[in-house]
Coordinates of C-alpha atoms in Angstrom, one line a residue:
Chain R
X206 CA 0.4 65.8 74.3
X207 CA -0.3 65.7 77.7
X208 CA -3.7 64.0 78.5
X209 CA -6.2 63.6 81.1
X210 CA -8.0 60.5 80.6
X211 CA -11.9 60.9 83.1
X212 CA -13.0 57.2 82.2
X213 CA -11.9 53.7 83.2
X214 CA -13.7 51.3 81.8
X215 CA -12.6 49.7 78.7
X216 CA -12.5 52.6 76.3
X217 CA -10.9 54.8 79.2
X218 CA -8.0 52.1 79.8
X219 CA -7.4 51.5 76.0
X220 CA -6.6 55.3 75.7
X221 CA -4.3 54.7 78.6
X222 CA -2.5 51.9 77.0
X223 CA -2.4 53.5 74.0
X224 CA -1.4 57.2 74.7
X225 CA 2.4 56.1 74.9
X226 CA 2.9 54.7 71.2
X227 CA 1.0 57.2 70.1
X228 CA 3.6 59.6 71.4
X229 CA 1.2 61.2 74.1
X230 CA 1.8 61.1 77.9
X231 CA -1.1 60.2 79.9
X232 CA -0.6 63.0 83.3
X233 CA -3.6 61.9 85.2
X234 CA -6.7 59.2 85.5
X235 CA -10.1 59.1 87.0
X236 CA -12.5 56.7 87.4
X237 CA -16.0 56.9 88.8
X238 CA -14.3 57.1 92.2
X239 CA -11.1 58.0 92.5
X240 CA -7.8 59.3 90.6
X241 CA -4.1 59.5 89.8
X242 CA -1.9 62.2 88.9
X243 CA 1.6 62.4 88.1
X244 CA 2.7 65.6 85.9
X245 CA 5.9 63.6 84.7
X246 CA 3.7 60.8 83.3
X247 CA 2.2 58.2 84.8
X248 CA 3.2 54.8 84.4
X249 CA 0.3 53.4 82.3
X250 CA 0.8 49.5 83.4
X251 CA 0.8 50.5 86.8
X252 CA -2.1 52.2 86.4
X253 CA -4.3 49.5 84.4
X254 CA -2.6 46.9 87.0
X255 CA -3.9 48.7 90.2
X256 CA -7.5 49.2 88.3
X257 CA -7.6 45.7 87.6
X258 CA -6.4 44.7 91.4
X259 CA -8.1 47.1 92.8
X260 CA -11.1 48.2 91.1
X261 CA -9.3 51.7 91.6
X262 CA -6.8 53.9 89.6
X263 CA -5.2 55.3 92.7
X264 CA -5.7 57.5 95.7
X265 CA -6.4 61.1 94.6
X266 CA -9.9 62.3 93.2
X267 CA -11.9 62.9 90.3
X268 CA -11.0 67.2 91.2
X269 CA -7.3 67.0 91.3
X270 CA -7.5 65.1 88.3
X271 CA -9.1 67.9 86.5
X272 CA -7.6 70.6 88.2
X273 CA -4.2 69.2 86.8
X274 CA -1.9 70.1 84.6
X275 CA -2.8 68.7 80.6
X276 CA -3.1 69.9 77.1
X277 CA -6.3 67.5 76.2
X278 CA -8.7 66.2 78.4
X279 CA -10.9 62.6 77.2
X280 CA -14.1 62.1 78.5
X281 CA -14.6 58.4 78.4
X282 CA -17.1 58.4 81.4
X283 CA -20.8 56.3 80.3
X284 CA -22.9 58.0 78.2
X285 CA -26.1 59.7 80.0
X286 CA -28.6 61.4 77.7
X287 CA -30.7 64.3 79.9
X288 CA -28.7 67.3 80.4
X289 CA -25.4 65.1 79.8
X290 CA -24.2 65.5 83.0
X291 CA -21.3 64.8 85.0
X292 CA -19.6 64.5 81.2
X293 CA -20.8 68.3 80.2
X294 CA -19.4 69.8 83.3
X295 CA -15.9 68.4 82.8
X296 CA -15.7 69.4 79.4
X297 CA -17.1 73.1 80.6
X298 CA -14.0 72.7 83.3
X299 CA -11.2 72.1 80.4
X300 CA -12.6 74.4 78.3
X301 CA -13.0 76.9 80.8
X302 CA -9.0 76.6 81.1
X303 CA -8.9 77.1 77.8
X304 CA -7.8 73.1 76.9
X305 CA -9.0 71.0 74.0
X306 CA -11.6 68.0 74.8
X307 CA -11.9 64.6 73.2
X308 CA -15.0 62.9 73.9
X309 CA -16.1 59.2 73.7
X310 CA -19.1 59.8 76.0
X311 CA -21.9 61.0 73.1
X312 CA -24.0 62.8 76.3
X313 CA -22.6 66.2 75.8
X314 CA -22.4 66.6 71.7
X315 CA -26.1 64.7 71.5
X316 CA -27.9 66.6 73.8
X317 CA -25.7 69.9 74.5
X318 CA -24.5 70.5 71.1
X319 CA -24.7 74.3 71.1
X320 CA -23.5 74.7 74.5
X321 CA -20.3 73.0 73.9
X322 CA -20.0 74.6 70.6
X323 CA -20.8 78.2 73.0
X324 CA -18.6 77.0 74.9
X325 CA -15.6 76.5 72.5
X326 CA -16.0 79.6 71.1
X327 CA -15.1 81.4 74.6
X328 CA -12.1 78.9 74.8
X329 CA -8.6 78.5 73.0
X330 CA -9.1 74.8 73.3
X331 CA -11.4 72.9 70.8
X332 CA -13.7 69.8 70.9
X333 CA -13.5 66.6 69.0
X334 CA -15.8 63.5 69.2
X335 CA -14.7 61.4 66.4
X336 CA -14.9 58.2 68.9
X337 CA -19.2 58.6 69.5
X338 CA -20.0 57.3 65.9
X339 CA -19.1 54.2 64.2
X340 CA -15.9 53.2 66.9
X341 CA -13.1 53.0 64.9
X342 CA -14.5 54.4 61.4
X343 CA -13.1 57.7 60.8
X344 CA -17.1 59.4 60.2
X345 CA -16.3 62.6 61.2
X346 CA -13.2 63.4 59.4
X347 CA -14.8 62.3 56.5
X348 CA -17.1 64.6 56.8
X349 CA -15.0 67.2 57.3
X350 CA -12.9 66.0 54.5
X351 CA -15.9 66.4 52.3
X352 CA -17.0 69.2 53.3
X353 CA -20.2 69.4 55.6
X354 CA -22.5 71.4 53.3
X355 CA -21.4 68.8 50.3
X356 CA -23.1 65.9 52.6
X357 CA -26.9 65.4 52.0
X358 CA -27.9 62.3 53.5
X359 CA -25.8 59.9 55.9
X360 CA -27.2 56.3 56.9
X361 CA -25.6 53.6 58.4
X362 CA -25.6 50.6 60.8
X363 CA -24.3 52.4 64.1
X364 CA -25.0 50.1 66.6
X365 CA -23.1 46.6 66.6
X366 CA -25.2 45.0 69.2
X367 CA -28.3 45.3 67.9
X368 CA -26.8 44.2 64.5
X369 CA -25.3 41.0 66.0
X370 CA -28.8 40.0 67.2
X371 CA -30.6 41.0 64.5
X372 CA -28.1 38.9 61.8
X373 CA -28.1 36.0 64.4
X374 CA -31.5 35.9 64.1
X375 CA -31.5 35.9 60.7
X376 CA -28.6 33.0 60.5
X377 CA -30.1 31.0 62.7
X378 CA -33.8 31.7 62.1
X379 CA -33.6 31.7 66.5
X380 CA -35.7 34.2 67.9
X381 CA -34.9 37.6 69.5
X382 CA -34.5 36.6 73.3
X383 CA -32.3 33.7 72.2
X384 CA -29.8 36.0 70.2
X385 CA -29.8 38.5 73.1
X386 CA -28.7 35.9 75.5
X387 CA -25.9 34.6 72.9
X388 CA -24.8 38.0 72.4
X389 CA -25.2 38.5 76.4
X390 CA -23.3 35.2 76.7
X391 CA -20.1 36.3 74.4
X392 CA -20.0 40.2 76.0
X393 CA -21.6 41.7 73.2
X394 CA -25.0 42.9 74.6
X395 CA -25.0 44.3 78.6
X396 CA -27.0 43.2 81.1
X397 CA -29.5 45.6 80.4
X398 CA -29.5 45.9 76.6
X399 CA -32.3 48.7 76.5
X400 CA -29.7 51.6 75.1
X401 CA -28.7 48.9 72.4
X402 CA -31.6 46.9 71.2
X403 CA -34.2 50.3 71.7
X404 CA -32.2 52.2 69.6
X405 CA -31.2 55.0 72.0
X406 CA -27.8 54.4 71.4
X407 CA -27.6 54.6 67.2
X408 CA -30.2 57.6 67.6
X409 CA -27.9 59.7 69.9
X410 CA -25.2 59.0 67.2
X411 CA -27.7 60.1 64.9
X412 CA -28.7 63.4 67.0
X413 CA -24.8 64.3 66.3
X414 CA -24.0 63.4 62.9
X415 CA -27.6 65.6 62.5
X416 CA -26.2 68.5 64.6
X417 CA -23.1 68.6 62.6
X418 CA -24.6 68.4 59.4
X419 CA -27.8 70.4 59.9
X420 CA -28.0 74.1 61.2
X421 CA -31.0 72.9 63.3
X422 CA -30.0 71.6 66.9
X423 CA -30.9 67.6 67.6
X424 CA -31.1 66.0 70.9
X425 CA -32.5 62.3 71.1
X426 CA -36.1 63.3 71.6
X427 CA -36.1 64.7 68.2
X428 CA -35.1 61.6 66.5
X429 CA -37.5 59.2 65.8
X430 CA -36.8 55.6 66.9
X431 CA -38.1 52.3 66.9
X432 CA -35.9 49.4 68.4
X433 CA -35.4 45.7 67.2
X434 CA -37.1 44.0 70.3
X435 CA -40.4 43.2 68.5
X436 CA -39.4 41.8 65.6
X437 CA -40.2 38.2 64.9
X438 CA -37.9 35.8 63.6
X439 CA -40.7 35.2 61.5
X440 CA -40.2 38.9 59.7
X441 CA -36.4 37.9 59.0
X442 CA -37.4 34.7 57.2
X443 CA -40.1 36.7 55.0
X444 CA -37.6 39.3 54.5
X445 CA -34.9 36.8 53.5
X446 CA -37.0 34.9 51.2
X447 CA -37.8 38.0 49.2
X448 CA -34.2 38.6 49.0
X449 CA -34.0 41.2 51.3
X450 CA -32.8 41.5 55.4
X451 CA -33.4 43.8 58.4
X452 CA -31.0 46.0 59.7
X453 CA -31.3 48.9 62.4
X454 CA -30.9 51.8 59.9
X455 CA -30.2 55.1 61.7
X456 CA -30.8 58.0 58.5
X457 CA -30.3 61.9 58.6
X458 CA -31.1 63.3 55.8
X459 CA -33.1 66.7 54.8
X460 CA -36.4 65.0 55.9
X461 CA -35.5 64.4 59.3
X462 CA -33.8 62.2 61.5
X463 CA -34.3 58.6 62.3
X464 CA -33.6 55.3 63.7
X465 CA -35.9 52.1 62.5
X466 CA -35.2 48.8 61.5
X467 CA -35.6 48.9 57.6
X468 CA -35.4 45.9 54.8
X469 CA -31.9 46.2 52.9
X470 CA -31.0 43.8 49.8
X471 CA -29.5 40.9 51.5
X472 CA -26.3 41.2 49.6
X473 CA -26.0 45.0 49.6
X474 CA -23.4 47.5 50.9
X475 CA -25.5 47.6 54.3
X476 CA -26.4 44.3 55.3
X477 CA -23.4 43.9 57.4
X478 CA -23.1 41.1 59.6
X479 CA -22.1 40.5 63.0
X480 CA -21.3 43.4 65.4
X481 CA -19.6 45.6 62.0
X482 CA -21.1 48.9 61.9
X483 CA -21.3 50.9 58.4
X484 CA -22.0 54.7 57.5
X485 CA -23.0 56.3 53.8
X486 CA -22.3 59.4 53.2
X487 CA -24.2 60.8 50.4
X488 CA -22.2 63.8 48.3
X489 CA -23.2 66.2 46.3
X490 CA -20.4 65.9 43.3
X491 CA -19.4 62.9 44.6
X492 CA -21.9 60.0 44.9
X493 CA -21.7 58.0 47.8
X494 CA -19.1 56.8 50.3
X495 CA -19.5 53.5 52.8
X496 CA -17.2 53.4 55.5
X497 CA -17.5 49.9 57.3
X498 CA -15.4 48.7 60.5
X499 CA -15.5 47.6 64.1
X500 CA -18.6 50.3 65.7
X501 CA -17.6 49.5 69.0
X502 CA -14.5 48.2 71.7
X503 CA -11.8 49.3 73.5
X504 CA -9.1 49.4 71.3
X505 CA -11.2 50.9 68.4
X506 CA -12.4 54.0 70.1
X507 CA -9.7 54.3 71.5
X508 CA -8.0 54.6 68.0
X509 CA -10.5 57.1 67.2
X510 CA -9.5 59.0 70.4
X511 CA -5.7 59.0 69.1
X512 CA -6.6 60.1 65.9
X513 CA -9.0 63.2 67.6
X514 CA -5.5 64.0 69.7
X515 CA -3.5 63.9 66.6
X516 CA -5.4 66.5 64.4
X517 CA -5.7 68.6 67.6
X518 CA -1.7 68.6 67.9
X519 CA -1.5 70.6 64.7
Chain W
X137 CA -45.7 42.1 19.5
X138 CA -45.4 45.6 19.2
X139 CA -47.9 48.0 20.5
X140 CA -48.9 51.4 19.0
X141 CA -47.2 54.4 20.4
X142 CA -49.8 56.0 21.7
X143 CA -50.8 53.0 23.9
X144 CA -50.1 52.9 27.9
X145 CA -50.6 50.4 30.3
X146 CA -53.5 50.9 32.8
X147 CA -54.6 48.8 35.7
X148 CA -58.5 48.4 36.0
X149 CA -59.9 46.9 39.3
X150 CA -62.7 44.9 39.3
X151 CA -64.7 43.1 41.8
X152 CA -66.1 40.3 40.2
X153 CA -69.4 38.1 41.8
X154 CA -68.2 34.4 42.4
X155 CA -69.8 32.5 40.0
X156 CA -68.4 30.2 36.6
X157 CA -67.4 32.2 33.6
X158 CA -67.3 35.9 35.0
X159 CA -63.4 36.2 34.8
X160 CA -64.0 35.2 31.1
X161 CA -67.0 37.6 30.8
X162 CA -65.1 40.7 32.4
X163 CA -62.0 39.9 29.8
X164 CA -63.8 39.8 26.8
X165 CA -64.9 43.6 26.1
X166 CA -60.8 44.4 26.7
X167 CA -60.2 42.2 23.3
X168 CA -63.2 43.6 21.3
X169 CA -62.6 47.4 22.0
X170 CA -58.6 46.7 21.0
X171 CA -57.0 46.9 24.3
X172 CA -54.1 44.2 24.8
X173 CA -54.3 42.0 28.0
X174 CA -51.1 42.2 30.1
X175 CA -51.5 40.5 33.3
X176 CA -54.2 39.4 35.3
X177 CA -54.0 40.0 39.3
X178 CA -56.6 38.0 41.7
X179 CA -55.2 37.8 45.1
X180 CA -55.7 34.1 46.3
X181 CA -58.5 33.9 49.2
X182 CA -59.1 37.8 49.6
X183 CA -62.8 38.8 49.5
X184 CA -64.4 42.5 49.5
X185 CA -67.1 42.7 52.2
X186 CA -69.7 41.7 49.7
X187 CA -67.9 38.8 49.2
X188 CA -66.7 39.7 45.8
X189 CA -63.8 38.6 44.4
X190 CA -60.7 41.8 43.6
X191 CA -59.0 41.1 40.3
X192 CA -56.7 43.4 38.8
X193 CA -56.1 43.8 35.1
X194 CA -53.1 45.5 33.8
X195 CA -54.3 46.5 30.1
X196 CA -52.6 47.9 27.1
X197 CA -54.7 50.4 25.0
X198 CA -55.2 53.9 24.1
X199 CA -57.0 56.2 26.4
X200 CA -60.1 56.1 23.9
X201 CA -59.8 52.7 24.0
X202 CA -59.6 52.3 27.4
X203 CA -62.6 54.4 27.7
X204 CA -64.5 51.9 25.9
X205 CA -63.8 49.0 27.7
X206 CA -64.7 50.8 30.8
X207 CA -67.9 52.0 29.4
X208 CA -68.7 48.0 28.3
X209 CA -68.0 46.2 31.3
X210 CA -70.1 48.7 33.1
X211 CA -72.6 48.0 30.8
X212 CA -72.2 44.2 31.3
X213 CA -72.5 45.0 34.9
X214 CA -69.5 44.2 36.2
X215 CA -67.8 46.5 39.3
X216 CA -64.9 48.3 37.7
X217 CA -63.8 50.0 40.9
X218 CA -61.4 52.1 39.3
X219 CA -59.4 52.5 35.9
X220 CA -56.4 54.0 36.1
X221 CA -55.4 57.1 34.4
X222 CA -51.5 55.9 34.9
X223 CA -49.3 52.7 34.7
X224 CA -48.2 51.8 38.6
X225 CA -44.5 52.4 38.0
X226 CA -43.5 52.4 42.0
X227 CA -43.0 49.1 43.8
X228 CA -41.8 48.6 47.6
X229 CA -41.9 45.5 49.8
X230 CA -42.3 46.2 53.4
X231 CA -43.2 44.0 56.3
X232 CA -45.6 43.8 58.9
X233 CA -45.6 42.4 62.3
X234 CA -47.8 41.9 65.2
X235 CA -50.2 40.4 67.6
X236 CA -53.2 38.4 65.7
X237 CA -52.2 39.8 62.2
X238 CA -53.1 37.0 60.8
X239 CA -56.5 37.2 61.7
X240 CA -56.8 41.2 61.0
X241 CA -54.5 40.6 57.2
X242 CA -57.6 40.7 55.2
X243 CA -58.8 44.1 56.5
X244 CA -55.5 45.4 57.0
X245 CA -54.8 45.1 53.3
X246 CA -58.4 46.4 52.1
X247 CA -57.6 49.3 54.8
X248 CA -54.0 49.6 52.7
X249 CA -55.7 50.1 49.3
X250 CA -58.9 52.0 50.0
X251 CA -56.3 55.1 51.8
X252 CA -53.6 55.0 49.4
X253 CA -52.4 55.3 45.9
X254 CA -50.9 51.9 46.2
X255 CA -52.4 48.7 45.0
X256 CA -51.3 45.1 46.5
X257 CA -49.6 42.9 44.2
X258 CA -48.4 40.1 46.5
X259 CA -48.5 39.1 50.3
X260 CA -46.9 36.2 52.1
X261 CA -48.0 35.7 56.0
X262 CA -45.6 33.7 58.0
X263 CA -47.7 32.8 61.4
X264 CA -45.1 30.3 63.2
X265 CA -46.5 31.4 66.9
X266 CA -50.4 29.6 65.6
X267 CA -53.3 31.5 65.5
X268 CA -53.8 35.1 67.2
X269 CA -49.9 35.2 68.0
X270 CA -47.3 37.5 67.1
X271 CA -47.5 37.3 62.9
X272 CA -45.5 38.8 59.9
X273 CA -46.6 39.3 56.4
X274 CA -44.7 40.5 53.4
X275 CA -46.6 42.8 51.3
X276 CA -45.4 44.2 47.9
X277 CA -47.1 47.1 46.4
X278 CA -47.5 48.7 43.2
X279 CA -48.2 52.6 43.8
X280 CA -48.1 55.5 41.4
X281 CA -44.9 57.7 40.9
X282 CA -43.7 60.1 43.3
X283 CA -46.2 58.7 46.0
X284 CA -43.8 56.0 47.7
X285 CA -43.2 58.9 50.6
X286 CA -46.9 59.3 51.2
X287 CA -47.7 55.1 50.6
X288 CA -45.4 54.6 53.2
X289 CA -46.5 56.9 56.0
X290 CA -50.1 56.1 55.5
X291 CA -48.9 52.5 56.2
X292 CA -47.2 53.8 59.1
X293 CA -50.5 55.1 60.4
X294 CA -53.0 51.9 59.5
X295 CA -50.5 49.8 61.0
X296 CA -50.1 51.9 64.9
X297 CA -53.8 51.7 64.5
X298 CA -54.0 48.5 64.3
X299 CA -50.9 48.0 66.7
X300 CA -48.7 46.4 64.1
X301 CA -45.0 47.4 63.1
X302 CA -43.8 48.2 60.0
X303 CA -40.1 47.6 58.8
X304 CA -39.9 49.8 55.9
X305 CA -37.6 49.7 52.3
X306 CA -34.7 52.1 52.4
X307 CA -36.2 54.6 49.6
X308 CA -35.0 53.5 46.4
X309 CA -31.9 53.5 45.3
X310 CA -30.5 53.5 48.8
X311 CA -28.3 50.9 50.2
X312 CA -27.7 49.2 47.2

């Protein structure tokens, strides 16, 4: 496939990278400021190489980008919650020209769900999003696998930073500012770690999990959410005494939608550790599923991303 | 031992004056009257606003007997605040946190049993920040079936009213 990556950062130059032994050719590149486009293929080292050097990807813009010539365009741009925007008008562009979308950026399927599903509808091209929950995990084709009205409930730890603090914590027995600046430290918190440690970011990946398993519509403000920034170390020693630990537990199930830090047996299927993110998916014939892996990076949304550009080739 | 078949297990609450001899006084009338002593409950330090002590006594009898044991401590004028009609089957730990909990656990709890189902079994307060700073306590409860849902949101609720947090179970079952 041809591909349009909007995006640069580190999910956006992954995809890059890996487009070309994935068998896809990678047309054109945007960044925040700038783009490249070259309908034979663009040379992806040169690309990353003159991002790196530069802080650019090269001397055309963000519109020729989009007005060029691809069969699937990834929107790998930050996440913004609010009406989604820049991400929702690019995928309204490709769609309007009837190409498929893969999103990383969880803006437009959180907070715009039936707009871009309105929006596919009118199009021949078609929207995927495997990459905005759980990184590398395959969530979504699971789901689909199973069958979305055989899913009742789906829980998980979906946000590795706030899990890497919050098992630091309970390793250590260090309090909550001095895991955030070890995690800071390492690259696995941001400077501002509100989206993280808040929640916001596990309960926009709980909005869409909700909007594709419910008929209701979810954006964030319908999720409840309560972050990890409170919590004492001294809650993590209690909870570990009584043989249990606390995880940020995102949950949709037929009672709602939520995000909360919840006690989990110490040595169950959810107490994963370190930046590791896990769903369950309850069945209906089936029991339950846990899919555990890497929730976040580069190279593992970006695998996500392939595997959204695979199904999309058939 | 086995018990008859038509036994259950109730828990009666008592508040019982502090004085020598009146846990032995309210146990007494559950032997006589044929009910079979399970466990005894008294939560270490806690006090009713009286000043009171809260014992809990899970019993083994038949309603009729039950009904007699009830009727005889009353008579004995001891405080059975309540004798229940089913065996606590339920049990969920969750924890607490907050600014001067420590100070506020006593109420907190009272406030905890007097607007739910539920019934504390257990609480351990970890107060590393000294008094008035940010405290957690572990509290495990004993509630009635099918009211875990309704335990837990009323928790919910005491706890923003007193500005504390709440880390909750996953509902049974769940993430095991």
């Amino acid at each position: 496939m041809r591909i349009a990556v909007v995006g640069a950062g580190a999910v956006g130059q992954a995809v890059v990278e890996l487009a070309e032994p994935y068998g896809h050719t990678v047309t054109a590149v945007a960044d925040s400021s700038a783009g490249v486009v070259d309908a034979d293929g663009l040379d992806a080292e040169a690309v990353l190489d003159r991002k790196r050097t530069e802080g650019t990807v090269g001397p055309q813009t963000l519109d020729a980008v989009l007005d060029s010539e691809y069969d699937a365009l990834v929107e790998a741009t930050p996440t913004t919650v609010g009406d989604a925007q820049p991400a929702f008008e690019h995928v309204r562009t490709a769609l309007g020209r009837d190409r498929d979308v893969v999103l990383a950026n969880k803006g437009p399927v959180a907070q715009r769900y039936d707009d871009v599903r309105g929006m596919e509808r009118d199009s021949d091209g078609a929207v995927r999003f495997e990459a905005t929950v759980g990184g590398a995990i395959p969530v979504f084709s699971t789901i689909e696998d199973i069958g979305a009205e055989n899913v009742t409930a789906v829980r998980g730890v979906l946000n590795g930073t706030a899990n890497f603090i919050l098992s630091r914590m309970t390793a250590e027995g260090v309090a909550y500012e001095h895991a955030l600046a070890e995690a800071q430290d390492i690259g696995v918190a941001e400077a501002d770690p509100t989206f993280d440690v808040d929640g916001t970011d596990a309960a926009l990946k709980c909005a869409i999990l909700a909007n594709v398993l419910t008929d209701t519509t979810y954006t964030l403000d319908a999720v409840e959410m309560m972050g990890i920034r409170d919590i004492p170390a001294s809650a993590l020693e209690l909870a570990q005494q009584g043989g249990s630990t606390i995880r940020l537990i995102g949950e949709v199930d037929e009672s709602g939608v939520r995000v909360r830090p919840r006690l989990v047996d110490e040595h169950g299927t959810l107490a994963v550790s370190g930046t590791q993110n896990i769903v369950q998916v309850e069945t209906t014939h089936a029991g339950r599923v846990n899919i555990s892996g890497r929730g976040a990076g580069g190279h593992e949304t970006a695998t996500a991303i392939m595997s959204d550009l695979r199904q999309l080739e058939y | 031992m086995t018990e008859s078949v038509d036994k259950q297990i109730y828990t009666v609450r008592l508040e019982l004056r502090d004085r020598p001899g009146e846990l032995r006084r309210a146990l007494e009338p559950i032997a006589t009257h044929g009910g079979n002593l399970r466990s005894v409950f008294h939560e270490r330090g806690n006090r009713t606003p009286r000043g009171d002590i809260p014992v809990e006594v899970d019993v083994a009898a038949s309603s009729e007997q039950l009904d007699a044991i009830v009727s005889a401590l009353r008579a004995d004028d001891i405080t059975v605040i309540k004798a229940g009609t089913q065996r606590y089957t339920e049990e969920l730990t969750a924890i607490l946190f907050g600014q001067g909990l420590d100070t506020d656990l006593s109420e907190t709890l009272s406030s905890i049993e007097a607007s739910t189902a539920a019934t504390v079994r257990d609480v351990t307060l970890a107060a590393t920040e000294g008094a008035g700073g940010t405290a957690s306590a572990r509290i495990h409860l004993a509630t009635e079936p099918d009211t875990t849902t309704e335990t837990l949101a009323t928790l919910r609720e005491i706890a923003s009213q007193r500005g504390l947090a709440v880390v909750e179970p996953l509902a049974a079952g769940e993430g095991s």
